[in-house]
Amino acid sequence: FFVGRGAPLTCSHNPAPSSGCRGTSRALLQNQNTHRAMRKVLFQPDYFMSPQFAGLAVALRTGRYARRGIELDILPLGGAGERAEEVSIVARAKADSPLLVGSTEQYILTQALRDGTPGESGVRAVAAMFGRSPLALAALPGRELTGLTQAAAEELRVGVHEDTVGLVSRLLPSAVVVPVGRDDKMELLRSGQIDAAQVYDVTETLKMEADLGAAPALLPLEGLGGARLGYAQVLFAAHAQLREQDQVATLQDFLAATFDGWAAAKSDPRAAADAVMALMANQPAPSDHWDHSLPFHQASVERCWDYVRRARCAGKLGAIDGRRWAEATEWLGGSGGVQSLDPAVWASDPLLGDGDSLAASILDKVAAKAAAVRSERGQPPRLGLVTVGELAEGHTSAGASSREAIAPAGQSWFNKAAAGEKHGVLVEQLDLPYSTATPDLLAALAALSRRCDGIQLMWPLPAHVDAVAAYGAVPPHLDVDGAHFVSRSEYNGGSCVGRTSRDPRPGLRGCLPV
């Protein structure tokens, strides 16, 4: 499909279907669009066609764009990793010209708006394909990057793309940060000329693991030193076009097809990888960023999906949480007083509670508090998790693995060990057999009470276990689920009384799932 830098990739047709991503016949598409004029949409990517655009590739292959009356052209790539050309290109779009949609990182868009490049103040973000930045630093296997001390960072030589030098220098002020070419960084890393290189976790880390035979040491930039990089693969358009009602309607159709494509990619990542490879054919791309094989791209699509499902508000894929966007923009230095987000174009249903954004916010705070505890006492906070049998709704219950897959990695109720590891909490799981007697359970809880900061006893317990005695054995100040507070009617207006006459110690606030 890809003709070269001078010509766009035109994909208004409907190729033959492949397994998992079933296409719709040309005749059906023509019949559906008989009374609807096709609208051209131009897409300006910030990177080569690859699995991070799997939703778009699937939507193209399966005719999702065409069914919505959209003829999509993918424009040639600008200077990926060197300068934010995609922002300038989109900013120049005229109100009455074909809709032009770009993709970029929130930190790049924010910097472009703040720098005040002529014309670039006229763009707005409308949605995001990734809810978290995959940007990271990678080192050869065996090198420790996590928990870098100031002294260790002073000896670190880091190679990054030109447009990321300022960001990494801010995060690692004592390290030697040098700009390197996208095609050169892996060779520089292997030869020892640099100690760590900037990578995009959804592709380059997989390639390094395949080449080196072991996973590279990885240091995500999100959260490093309190970093808030915000969203990635942000979809944005010119403000001039967003003022036109017909352009907004076209944009909403484009977004609906794109995120429907992402949902299909999640259901069948192999078929999605095949669709991606069709788009990648003959494009000029770096040879060391991926293996040109279906298994590799399938693994990359699956990794991309974990970032995609983090971009969700009240269940709507791609919707941007305005609070998270504003927090990241502030951390990034602001956008120069220019509005950078149009939240109305792809908003979630205001009548639905946004549990997705609330969960992300709470977990961010958990990670920060856990890091503070570890810094203060030299070890992480410890949660004792006790399950008796397989009746409890947790990691031992039937269907736990499939239910875990619904949530982003490290955020599932059905895998608290992974969630704890991701957010800095040590989870000690104690899985007891169904036949466990009450005295044995009480002894186990007493042992955990001596070494844990909180205890969660999963419900329900087997019928032969004395539940009142078991929950009563959990000290109130370690009671994560708040069973004591509930039984003593100590909830008042949604908050618990911190002290009681029976136990003068302040207790944990109950955190029963709502």
XYZ file of N, CA and C in Angstrom, residues 87-205:
357
model
N 2.421 18.263 14.448
C 1.627 19.341 15.029
C 1.505 20.502 14.044
N 2.613 20.866 13.426
C 2.595 21.976 12.464
C 1.735 21.658 11.259
N 1.810 20.415 10.801
C 1.041 20.018 9.618
C -0.456 20.123 9.899
N -0.894 19.598 11.021
C -2.323 19.635 11.356
C -2.783 21.065 11.610
N -1.946 21.868 12.243
C -2.326 23.237 12.587
C -2.649 24.070 11.351
N -2.067 23.719 10.214
C -2.275 24.510 8.992
C -3.559 24.140 8.252
N -4.312 23.166 8.747
C -5.534 22.740 8.055
C -6.570 23.861 8.033
N -7.197 24.061 6.895
C -8.242 25.077 6.742
C -9.595 24.501 7.142
N -10.488 25.384 7.537
C -11.793 24.956 8.025
C -12.554 24.144 6.989
N -12.446 24.525 5.699
C -13.233 23.874 4.657
C -12.462 22.806 3.890
N -11.239 22.492 4.304
C -10.466 21.445 3.641
C -10.784 20.104 4.294
N -10.382 18.974 3.680
C -10.676 17.674 4.287
C -10.161 17.597 5.721
N -10.911 16.928 6.559
C -10.537 16.797 7.962
C -9.157 16.173 8.080
N -8.295 16.794 8.879
C -6.936 16.312 9.098
C -6.766 15.981 10.580
N -6.442 14.727 10.863
C -6.270 14.256 12.234
C -4.826 13.808 12.416
N -4.190 14.256 13.476
C -2.813 13.868 13.755
C -2.722 13.030 15.009
N -1.580 12.360 15.182
C -1.307 11.624 16.415
C 0.047 12.065 16.952
N 0.143 12.169 18.274
C 1.396 12.549 18.903
C 1.308 12.217 20.393
N 2.356 12.523 21.138
C 2.368 12.330 22.587
C 1.896 13.620 23.267
N 1.291 13.487 24.428
C 0.833 14.691 25.118
C 2.000 15.615 25.437
N 3.157 15.061 25.801
C 4.277 15.942 26.160
C 4.786 16.714 24.949
N 4.696 16.111 23.761
C 5.131 16.813 22.556
C 4.132 17.899 22.180
N 2.841 17.580 22.250
C 1.819 18.577 21.933
C 1.892 19.748 22.901
N 2.071 19.451 24.171
C 2.155 20.515 25.182
C 3.337 21.432 24.926
N 4.471 20.839 24.598
C 5.657 21.644 24.326
C 5.475 22.505 23.090
N 4.850 21.951 22.054
C 4.627 22.715 20.826
C 3.729 23.916 21.089
N 2.686 23.724 21.895
C 1.799 24.843 22.215
C 2.512 25.876 23.084
N 3.314 25.413 24.014
C 4.014 26.344 24.916
C 5.072 27.154 24.172
N 5.758 26.511 23.241
C 6.807 27.206 22.486
C 6.249 28.286 21.583
N 4.946 28.232 21.317
C 4.315 29.284 20.538
C 4.717 29.306 19.089
N 5.026 28.141 18.514
C 5.339 28.091 17.091
C 4.153 28.644 16.313
N 4.387 29.532 15.367
C 3.281 30.167 14.642
C 2.285 29.147 14.114
N 1.038 29.354 14.457
C -0.027 28.497 13.947
C -0.322 27.295 14.816
N 0.625 26.861 15.657
C 0.419 25.618 16.391
C -0.517 25.778 17.577
N -0.851 27.023 17.917
C -1.814 27.207 18.994
C -3.215 26.833 18.541
N -3.385 26.579 17.263
C -4.706 26.279 16.722
C -5.022 24.808 16.654
N -4.471 23.963 17.553
C -4.806 22.542 17.571
C -5.354 22.167 18.946
N -6.183 21.136 18.966
C -6.764 20.652 20.212
C -6.734 19.125 20.200
N -6.403 18.545 21.332
C -6.535 17.103 21.493
C -8.010 16.764 21.643
N -8.423 15.611 21.098
C -9.822 15.218 21.189
C -9.993 13.813 21.765
N -8.982 12.964 21.641
C -9.060 11.588 22.136
C -7.635 11.065 22.250
N -7.490 9.858 22.780
C -6.163 9.266 22.910
C -6.269 7.760 22.737
N -5.314 7.187 22.013
C -5.296 5.740 21.836
C -4.578 5.043 22.985
N -3.633 5.722 23.646
C -2.930 5.155 24.792
C -3.215 6.012 26.021
N -3.597 5.362 27.116
C -3.874 6.105 28.340
C -2.664 6.350 29.198
N -1.533 5.839 28.799
C -0.291 6.005 29.556
C 0.863 5.991 28.558
N 1.905 6.730 28.838
C 3.035 6.793 27.921
C 3.881 5.517 28.001
N 4.182 4.884 26.855
C 5.077 3.725 26.845
C 6.556 4.116 26.842
N 6.857 5.407 26.919
C 8.251 5.840 26.898
C 9.013 5.266 28.087
N 10.204 4.760 27.820
C 11.020 4.159 28.872
C 12.481 4.237 28.475
N 13.342 3.966 29.436
C 14.763 3.786 29.162
C 15.068 2.300 29.284
N 15.841 1.780 28.345
C 16.195 0.358 28.355
C 17.712 0.220 28.409
N 18.150 -0.762 29.174
C 19.572 -1.092 29.268
C 19.737 -2.580 28.980
N 20.962 -2.998 28.761
C 21.213 -4.412 28.495
C 20.817 -5.245 29.707
N 20.398 -6.501 29.487
C 19.995 -7.361 30.604
C 21.086 -7.436 31.669
N 20.651 -7.411 32.924
C 21.587 -7.502 34.039
C 21.930 -6.174 34.663
N 21.622 -5.083 33.955
C 21.887 -3.757 34.523
C 20.657 -3.287 35.281
N 20.848 -2.772 36.467
C 19.742 -2.305 37.297
C 19.459 -0.838 37.011
N 18.219 -0.549 36.603
C 17.831 0.832 36.344
C 16.854 1.357 37.389
N 16.047 0.483 37.955
C 15.079 0.941 38.945
C 15.794 1.351 40.234
N 15.248 2.351 40.894
C 15.819 2.807 42.153
C 17.184 3.441 41.995
N 17.401 4.156 40.869
C 18.691 4.799 40.640
C 18.996 5.822 41.730
N 20.175 5.746 42.299
C 20.615 6.776 43.238
C 21.213 7.933 42.443
N 21.345 9.071 43.097
C 21.914 10.238 42.437
C 23.327 9.939 41.953
N 24.109 9.216 42.777
C 25.480 8.904 42.392
C 25.516 7.994 41.173
N 24.619 7.002 41.149
C 24.587 6.085 40.006
C 24.159 6.811 38.746
N 23.200 7.744 38.874
C 22.728 8.485 37.707
C 23.823 9.359 37.118
N 24.748 9.834 37.955
C 25.827 10.685 37.457
C 26.735 9.943 36.487
N 26.778 8.631 36.607
C 27.627 7.839 35.730
C 26.866 7.296 34.519
N 25.604 7.627 34.429
C 24.753 7.066 33.387
C 24.831 7.905 32.108
N 25.076 7.233 30.996
C 25.058 7.879 29.674
C 23.794 7.412 28.960
N 22.916 8.365 28.674
C 21.596 8.037 28.142
C 21.439 8.622 26.746
N 21.068 7.782 25.796
C 20.812 8.231 24.437
C 19.322 8.312 24.166
N 18.845 9.486 23.752
C 17.413 9.684 23.511
C 17.213 10.431 22.198
N 15.978 10.424 21.708
C 15.654 11.172 20.509
C 15.747 12.669 20.783
N 15.955 13.417 19.740
C 16.161 14.860 19.877
C 15.012 15.533 20.607
N 13.750 15.090 20.335
C 12.601 15.762 20.939
C 12.352 15.345 22.385
N 13.216 14.473 22.941
C 13.029 14.004 24.308
C 14.203 14.376 25.212
N 15.209 15.058 24.678
C 16.397 15.416 25.458
C 16.021 16.241 26.691
N 15.196 17.259 26.493
C 14.814 18.119 27.614
C 14.066 17.371 28.688
N 13.155 16.480 28.282
C 12.360 15.720 29.241
C 13.234 14.800 30.086
N 14.103 14.009 29.458
C 14.938 13.062 30.195
C 15.966 13.809 31.045
N 16.473 14.921 30.553
C 17.412 15.725 31.345
C 16.754 16.235 32.616
N 15.477 16.558 32.535
C 14.747 17.005 33.723
C 14.571 15.863 34.718
N 14.310 14.647 34.215
C 14.077 13.506 35.093
C 15.369 12.970 35.687
N 16.451 13.043 34.927
C 17.751 12.557 35.400
C 18.779 13.684 35.236
N 18.699 14.717 36.070
C 19.531 15.908 35.874
C 21.026 15.647 35.983
N 21.435 14.602 36.687
C 22.863 14.345 36.846
C 23.415 13.388 35.792
N 22.543 12.811 34.973
C 23.004 11.894 33.931
C 23.484 12.664 32.709
N 24.271 12.009 31.897
C 24.710 12.583 30.619
C 23.699 12.158 29.564
N 22.880 13.113 29.122
C 21.815 12.824 28.155
C 22.219 13.385 26.801
N 22.292 12.510 25.800
C 22.752 12.936 24.475
C 21.716 12.550 23.423
N 21.551 13.395 22.397
C 20.629 13.030 21.320
C 21.261 11.977 20.413
N 20.474 10.978 20.059
C 20.951 9.927 19.154
C 19.895 9.695 18.083
N 20.313 9.221 16.943
C 19.396 8.926 15.861
C 18.560 7.701 16.170
N 17.347 7.691 15.666
C 16.444 6.566 15.884
C 17.048 5.259 15.379
N 17.796 5.325 14.290
C 18.359 4.113 13.696
C 19.685 3.706 14.333
N 20.266 4.567 15.165
C 21.602 4.303 15.707
C 21.607 3.850 17.161
N 20.538 4.089 17.882
C 20.595 3.963 19.343
C 20.850 2.531 19.807
N 20.286 1.549 19.136
C 20.475 0.171 19.589
C 21.916 -0.288 19.399
N 22.532 0.108 18.322
C 23.930 -0.250 18.102
C 24.822 0.448 19.117
N 24.506 1.708 19.436
C 25.268 2.433 20.459
C 25.129 1.755 21.819
N 23.942 1.231 22.102
C 23.719 0.546 23.369
C 24.492 -0.770 23.420
N 24.428 -1.530 22.353
C 25.110 -2.829 22.334
C 26.623 -2.668 22.403
N 27.138 -1.599 21.808
C 28.589 -1.385 21.787
C 29.110 -0.756 23.064
N 28.201 -0.350 23.953
C 28.628 0.232 25.219
C 28.895 1.723 25.167
N 28.579 2.381 24.043
C 28.811 3.827 23.964
C 27.775 4.611 24.769
N 26.633 3.999 24.995
C 25.648 4.567 25.916
C 25.203 3.444 26.854
N 24.716 3.821 28.043
C 24.299 2.835 29.042
C 22.815 2.510 28.953
N 22.041 3.447 28.448
C 20.598 3.248 28.333
C 20.098 4.035 27.133
N 19.026 3.532 26.537
C 18.469 4.185 25.359
C 16.970 4.362 25.531
N 16.447 5.412 24.929
C 15.010 5.629 24.923
C 14.342 4.567 24.067
N 13.280 3.978 24.583
C 12.526 2.993 23.823
C 11.039 3.245 23.991
N 10.275 2.708 23.059
C 8.818 2.694 23.132
C 8.447 1.268 23.493
N 7.871 1.097 24.667
C 7.753 -0.220 25.269
C 6.973 -1.221 24.425
N 6.098 -0.765 23.540
C 5.232 -1.697 22.822
C 5.918 -2.378 21.643
N 7.097 -1.903 21.246
C 7.785 -2.527 20.108
C 9.256 -2.802 20.419
N 9.985 -1.767 20.773
C 11.442 -1.892 20.839
C 11.915 -2.818 21.956
N 11.200 -2.862 23.074
C 11.619 -3.768 24.147
C 11.425 -5.226 23.730
